[in-house]
Coordinates of N, CA, C and O in Angstrom, one line a residue:
X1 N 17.4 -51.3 37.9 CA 16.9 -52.6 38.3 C 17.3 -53.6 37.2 O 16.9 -53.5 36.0
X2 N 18.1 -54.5 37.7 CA 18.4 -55.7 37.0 C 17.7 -57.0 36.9 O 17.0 -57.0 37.9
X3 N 17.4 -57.9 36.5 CA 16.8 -58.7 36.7 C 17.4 -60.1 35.9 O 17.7 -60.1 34.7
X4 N 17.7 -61.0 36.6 CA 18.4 -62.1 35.9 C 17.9 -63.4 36.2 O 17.7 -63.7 37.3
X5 N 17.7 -64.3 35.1 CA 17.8 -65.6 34.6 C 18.7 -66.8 34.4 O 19.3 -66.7 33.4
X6 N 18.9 -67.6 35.0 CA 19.8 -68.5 35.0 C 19.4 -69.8 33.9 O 18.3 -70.2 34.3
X7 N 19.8 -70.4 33.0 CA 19.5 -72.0 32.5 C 21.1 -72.5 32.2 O 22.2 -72.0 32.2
X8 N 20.5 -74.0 32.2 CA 21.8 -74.7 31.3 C 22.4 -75.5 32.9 O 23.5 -76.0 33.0
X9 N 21.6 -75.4 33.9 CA 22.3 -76.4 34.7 C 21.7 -77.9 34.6 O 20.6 -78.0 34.1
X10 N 22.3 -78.9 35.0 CA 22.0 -80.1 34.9 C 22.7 -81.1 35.8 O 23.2 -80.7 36.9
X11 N 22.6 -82.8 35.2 CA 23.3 -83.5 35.8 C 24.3 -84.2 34.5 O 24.0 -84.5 33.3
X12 N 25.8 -84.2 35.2 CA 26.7 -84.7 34.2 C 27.5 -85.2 34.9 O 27.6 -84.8 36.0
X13 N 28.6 -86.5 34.4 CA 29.2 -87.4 34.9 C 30.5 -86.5 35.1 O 30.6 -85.4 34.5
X14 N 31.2 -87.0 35.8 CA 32.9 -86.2 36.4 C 33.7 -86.2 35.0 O 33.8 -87.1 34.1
X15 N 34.4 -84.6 35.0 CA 35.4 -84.7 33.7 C 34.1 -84.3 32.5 O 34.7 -84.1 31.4
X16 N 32.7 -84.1 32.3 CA 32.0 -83.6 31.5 C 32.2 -82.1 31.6 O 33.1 -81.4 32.1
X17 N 31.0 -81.8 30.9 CA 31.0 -80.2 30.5 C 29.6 -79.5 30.9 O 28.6 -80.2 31.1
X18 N 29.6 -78.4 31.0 CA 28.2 -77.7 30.8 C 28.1 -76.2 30.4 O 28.9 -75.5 30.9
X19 N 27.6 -76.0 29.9 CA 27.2 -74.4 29.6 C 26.0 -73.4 30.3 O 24.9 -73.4 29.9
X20 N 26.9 -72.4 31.7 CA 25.4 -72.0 32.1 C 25.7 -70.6 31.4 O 26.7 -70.1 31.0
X21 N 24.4 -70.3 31.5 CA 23.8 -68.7 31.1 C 22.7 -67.9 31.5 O 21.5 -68.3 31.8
X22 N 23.3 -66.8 31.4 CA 22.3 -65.7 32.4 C 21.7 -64.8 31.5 O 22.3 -64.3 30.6
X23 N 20.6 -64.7 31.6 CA 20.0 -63.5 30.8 C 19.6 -62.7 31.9 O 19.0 -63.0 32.9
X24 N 20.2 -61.6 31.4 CA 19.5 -60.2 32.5 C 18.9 -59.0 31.6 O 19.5 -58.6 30.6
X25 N 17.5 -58.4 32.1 CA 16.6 -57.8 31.3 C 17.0 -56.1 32.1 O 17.6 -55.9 33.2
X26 N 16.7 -55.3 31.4 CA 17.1 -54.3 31.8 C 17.7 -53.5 30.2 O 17.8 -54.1 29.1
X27 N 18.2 -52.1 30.4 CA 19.2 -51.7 29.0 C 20.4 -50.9 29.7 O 21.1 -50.1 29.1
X28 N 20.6 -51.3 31.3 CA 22.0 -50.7 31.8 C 22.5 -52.2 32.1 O 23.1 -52.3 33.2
X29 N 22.4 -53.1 31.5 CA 23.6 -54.5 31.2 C 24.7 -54.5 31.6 O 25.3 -55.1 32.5
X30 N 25.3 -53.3 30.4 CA 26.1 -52.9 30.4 C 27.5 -51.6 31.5 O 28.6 -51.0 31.4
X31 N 26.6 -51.9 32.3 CA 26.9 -50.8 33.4 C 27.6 -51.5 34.6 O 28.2 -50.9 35.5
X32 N 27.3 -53.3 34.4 CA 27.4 -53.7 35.2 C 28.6 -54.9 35.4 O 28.7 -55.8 34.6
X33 N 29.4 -54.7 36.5 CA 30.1 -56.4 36.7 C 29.5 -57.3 36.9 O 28.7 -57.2 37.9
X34 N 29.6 -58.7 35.8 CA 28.6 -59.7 36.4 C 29.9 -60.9 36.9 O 31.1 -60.9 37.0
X35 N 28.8 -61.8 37.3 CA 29.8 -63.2 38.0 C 28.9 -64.0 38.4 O 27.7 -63.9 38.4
X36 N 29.6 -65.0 38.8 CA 29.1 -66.2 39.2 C 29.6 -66.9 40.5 O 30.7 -67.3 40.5
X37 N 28.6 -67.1 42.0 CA 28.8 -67.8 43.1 C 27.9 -69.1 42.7 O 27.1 -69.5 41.9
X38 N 28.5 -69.6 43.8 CA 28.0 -70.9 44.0 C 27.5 -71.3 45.1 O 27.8 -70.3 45.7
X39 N 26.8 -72.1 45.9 CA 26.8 -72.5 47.1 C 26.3 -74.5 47.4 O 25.2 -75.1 47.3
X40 N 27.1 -74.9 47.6 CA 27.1 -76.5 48.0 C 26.0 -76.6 49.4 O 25.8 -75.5 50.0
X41 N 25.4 -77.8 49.8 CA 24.9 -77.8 50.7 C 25.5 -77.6 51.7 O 26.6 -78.1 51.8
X42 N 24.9 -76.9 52.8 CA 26.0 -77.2 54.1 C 27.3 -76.4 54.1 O 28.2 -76.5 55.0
X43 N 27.3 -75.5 52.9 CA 28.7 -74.3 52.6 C 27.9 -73.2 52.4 O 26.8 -73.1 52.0
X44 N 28.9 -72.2 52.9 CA 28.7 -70.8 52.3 C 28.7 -70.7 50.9 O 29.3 -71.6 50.3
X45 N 28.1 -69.7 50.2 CA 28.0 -69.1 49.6 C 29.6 -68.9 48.8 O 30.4 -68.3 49.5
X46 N 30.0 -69.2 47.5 CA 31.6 -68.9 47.6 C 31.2 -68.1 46.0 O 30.1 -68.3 45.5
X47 N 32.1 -67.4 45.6 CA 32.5 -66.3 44.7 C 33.7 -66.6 43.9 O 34.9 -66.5 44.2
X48 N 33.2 -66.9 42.7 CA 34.0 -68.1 42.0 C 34.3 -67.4 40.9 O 35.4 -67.8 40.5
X49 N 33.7 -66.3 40.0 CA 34.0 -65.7 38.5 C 33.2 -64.7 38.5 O 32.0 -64.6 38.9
X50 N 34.2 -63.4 37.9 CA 33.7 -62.4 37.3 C 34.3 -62.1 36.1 O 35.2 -62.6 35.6
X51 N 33.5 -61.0 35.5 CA 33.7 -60.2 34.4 C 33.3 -58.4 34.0 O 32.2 -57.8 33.9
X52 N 34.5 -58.0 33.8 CA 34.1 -56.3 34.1 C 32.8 -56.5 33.1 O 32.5 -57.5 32.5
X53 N 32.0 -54.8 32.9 CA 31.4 -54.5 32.0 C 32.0 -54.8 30.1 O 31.4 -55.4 29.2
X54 N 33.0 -54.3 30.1 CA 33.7 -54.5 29.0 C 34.2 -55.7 28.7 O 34.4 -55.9 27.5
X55 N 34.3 -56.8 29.5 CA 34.9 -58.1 29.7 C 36.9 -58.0 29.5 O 37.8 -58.9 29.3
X56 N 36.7 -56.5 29.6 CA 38.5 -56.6 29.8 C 39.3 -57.2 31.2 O 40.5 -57.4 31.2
X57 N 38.6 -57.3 32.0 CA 39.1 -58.0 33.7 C 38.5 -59.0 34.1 O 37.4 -58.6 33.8
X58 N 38.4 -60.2 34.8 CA 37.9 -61.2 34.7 C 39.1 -61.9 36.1 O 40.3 -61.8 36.3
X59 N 38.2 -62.5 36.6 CA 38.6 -63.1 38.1 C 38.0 -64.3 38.0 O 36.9 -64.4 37.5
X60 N 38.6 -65.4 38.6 CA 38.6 -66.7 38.7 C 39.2 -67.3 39.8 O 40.4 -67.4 39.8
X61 N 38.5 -67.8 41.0 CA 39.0 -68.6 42.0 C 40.1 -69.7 41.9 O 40.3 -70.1 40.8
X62 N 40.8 -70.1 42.8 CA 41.5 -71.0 42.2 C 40.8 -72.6 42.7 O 41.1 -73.8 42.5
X63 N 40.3 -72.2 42.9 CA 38.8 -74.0 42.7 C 38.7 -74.2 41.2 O 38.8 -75.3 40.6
X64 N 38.6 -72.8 40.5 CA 38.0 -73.0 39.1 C 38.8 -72.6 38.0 O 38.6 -72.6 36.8
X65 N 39.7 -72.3 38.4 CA 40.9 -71.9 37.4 C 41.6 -72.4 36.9 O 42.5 -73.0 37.4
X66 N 41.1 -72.3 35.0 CA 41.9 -73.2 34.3 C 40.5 -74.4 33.5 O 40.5 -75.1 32.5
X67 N 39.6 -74.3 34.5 CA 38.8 -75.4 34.3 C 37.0 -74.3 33.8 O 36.0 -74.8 33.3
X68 N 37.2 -73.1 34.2 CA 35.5 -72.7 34.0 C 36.2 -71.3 33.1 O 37.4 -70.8 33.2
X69 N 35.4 -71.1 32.6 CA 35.5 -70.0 31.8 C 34.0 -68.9 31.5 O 32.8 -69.3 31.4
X70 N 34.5 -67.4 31.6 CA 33.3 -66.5 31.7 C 33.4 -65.7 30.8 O 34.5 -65.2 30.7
X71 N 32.3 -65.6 29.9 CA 32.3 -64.4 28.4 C 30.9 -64.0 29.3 O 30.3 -64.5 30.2
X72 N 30.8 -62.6 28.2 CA 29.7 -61.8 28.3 C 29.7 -61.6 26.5 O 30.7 -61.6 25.7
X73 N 28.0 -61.4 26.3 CA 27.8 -61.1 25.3 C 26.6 -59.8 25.4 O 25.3 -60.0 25.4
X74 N 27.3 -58.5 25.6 CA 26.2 -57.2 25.8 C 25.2 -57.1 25.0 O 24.1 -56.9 25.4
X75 N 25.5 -57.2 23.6 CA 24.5 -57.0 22.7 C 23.0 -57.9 23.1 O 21.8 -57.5 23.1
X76 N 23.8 -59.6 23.3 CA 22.6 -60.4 24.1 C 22.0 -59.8 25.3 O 20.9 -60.3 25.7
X77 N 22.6 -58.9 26.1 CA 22.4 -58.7 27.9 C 22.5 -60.5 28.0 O 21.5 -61.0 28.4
X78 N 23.1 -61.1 27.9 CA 23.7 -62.1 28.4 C 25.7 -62.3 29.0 O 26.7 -61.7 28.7
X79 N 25.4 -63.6 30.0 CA 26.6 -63.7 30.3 C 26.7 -65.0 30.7 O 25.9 -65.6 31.5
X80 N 27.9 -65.7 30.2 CA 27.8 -67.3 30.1 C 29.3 -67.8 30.9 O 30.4 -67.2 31.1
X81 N 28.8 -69.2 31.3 CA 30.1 -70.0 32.3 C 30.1 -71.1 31.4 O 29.1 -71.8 31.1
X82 N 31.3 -71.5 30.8 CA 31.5 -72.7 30.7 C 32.2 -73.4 31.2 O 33.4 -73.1 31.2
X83 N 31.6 -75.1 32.1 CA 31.9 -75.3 32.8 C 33.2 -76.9 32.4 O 32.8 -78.1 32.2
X84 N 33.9 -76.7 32.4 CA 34.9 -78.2 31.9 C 35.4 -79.2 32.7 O 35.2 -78.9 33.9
X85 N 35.9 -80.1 32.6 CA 36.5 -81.3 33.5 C 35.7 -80.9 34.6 O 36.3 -80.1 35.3
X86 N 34.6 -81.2 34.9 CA 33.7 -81.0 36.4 C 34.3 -82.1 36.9 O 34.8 -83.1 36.4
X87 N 34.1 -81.6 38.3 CA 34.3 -83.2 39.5 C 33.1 -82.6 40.6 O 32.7 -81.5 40.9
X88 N 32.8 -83.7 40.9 CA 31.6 -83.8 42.0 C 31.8 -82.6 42.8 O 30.9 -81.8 42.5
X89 N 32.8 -82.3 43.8 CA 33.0 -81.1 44.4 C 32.3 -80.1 43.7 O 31.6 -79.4 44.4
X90 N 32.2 -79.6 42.0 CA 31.7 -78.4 41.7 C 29.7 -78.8 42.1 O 28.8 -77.9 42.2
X91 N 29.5 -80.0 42.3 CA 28.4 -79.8 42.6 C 27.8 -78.9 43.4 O 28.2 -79.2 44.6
X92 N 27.0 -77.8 43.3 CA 26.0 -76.5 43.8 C 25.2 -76.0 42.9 O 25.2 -76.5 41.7
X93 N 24.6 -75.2 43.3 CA 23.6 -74.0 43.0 C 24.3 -73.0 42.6 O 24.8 -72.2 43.4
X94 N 24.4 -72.8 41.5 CA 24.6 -71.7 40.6 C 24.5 -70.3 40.2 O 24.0 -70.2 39.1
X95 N 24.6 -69.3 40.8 CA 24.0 -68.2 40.9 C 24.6 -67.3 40.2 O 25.9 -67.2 40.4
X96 N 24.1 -66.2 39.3 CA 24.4 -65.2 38.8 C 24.0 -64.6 39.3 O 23.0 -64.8 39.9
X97 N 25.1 -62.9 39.2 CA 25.0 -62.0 39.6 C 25.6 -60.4 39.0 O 26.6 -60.1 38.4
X98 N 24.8 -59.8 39.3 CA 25.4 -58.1 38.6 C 25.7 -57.2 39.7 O 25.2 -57.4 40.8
X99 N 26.7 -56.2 39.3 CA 27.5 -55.6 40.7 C 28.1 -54.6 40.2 O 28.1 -54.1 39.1
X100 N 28.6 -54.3 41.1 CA 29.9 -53.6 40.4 C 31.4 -53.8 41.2 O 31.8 -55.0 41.3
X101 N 32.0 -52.8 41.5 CA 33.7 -53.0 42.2 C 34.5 -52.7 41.1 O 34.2 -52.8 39.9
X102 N 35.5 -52.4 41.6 CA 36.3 -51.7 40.9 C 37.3 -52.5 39.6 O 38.0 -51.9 38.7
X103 N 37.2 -53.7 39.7 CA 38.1 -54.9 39.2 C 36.8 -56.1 39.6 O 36.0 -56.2 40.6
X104 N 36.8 -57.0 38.2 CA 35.9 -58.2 38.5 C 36.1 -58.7 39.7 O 35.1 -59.1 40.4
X105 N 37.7 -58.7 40.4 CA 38.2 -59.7 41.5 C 37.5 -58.7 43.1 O 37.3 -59.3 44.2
X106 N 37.2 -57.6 42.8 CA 36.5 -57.1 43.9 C 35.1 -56.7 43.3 O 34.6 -55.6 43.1
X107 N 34.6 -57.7 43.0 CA 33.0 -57.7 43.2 C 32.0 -57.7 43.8 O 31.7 -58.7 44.3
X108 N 31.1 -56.4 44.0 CA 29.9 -56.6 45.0 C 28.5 -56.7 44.5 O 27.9 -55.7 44.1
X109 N 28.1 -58.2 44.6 CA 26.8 -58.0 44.2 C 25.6 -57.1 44.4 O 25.5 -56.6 45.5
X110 N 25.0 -56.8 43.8 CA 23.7 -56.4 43.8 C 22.3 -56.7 43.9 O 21.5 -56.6 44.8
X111 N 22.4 -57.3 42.5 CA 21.3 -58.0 42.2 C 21.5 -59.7 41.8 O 22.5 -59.7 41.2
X112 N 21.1 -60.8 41.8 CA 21.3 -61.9 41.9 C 20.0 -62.3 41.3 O 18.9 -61.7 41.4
X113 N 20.2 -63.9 40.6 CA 19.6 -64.7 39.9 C 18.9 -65.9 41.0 O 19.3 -65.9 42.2
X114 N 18.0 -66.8 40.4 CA 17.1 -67.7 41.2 C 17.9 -68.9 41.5 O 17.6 -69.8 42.4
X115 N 19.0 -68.9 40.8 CA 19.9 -70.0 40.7 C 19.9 -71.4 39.9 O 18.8 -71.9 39.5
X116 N 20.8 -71.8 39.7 CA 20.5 -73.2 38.8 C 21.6 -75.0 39.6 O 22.7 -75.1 40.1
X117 N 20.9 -75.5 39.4 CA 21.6 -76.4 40.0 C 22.7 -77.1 39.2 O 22.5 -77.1 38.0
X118 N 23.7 -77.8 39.5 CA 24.6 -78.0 38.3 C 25.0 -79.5 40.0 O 25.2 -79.4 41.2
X119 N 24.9 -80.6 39.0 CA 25.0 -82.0 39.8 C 26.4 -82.7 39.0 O 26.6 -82.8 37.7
X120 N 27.0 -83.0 39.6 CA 28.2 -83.8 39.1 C 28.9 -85.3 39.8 O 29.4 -85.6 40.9
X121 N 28.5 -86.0 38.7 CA 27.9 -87.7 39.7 C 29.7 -88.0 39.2 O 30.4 -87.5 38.3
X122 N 30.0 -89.6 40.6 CA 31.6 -89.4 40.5 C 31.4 -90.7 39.4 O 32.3 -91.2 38.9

């Protein structure tokens, strides 16, 4: 059983930054692929960043590619998004997630976070 925490969402103007992060409690962290969905109002659910256990594989939509970036820090049981040049469009609900799949790019959640809201004014 995993259990995960989301902070660090906010509101910031277009072309800002933010830093979200997940804390997940447990001591198999490490066992797990984590990532990051999103969901806008009125949109599905979309699947935007992962990262293997090791952080050797790592998947990135091309919505966010080039522009968000995902580290993991195991020792923390943490795992962080930094988010760059935002534009309004990234406005959603933030959600972390632990999983597994064989490559970050085929990820299946498991367990999931409460979510964080991340606002991006034009």
């Amino acid at each position: 059983q995993v259990q995960l925490v989301e902070s660090g969402g906010g509101l910031v103007q277009a072309g800002g930054s933010l830093r979200l992060s997940c804390a997940a409690s447990g001591r198999t962290f490490t066992r797990y692929t984590m990532g990051w969905f999103r969901q806008a109002p009125g949109k599905e659910r979309e699947f935007i960043v992962a990262i293997s256990w090791s952080g050797g594989s790592t998947y990135y939509a091309d919505s966010v590619k080039g522009r968000f970036t995902i580290s993991r820090d195991n020792a923390k049981n943490t795992v962080y998004l930094q988010l760059n040049s935002l534009k309004p469009e990234d406005t959603a609900v933030y959600y972390c997630a632990a999983g597994g799949g064989m490559t970050a790019a085929t990820m299946t959640a498991v367990y999931w976070g409460q979510g964080t809201q991340v606002t991006v004014s034009s």
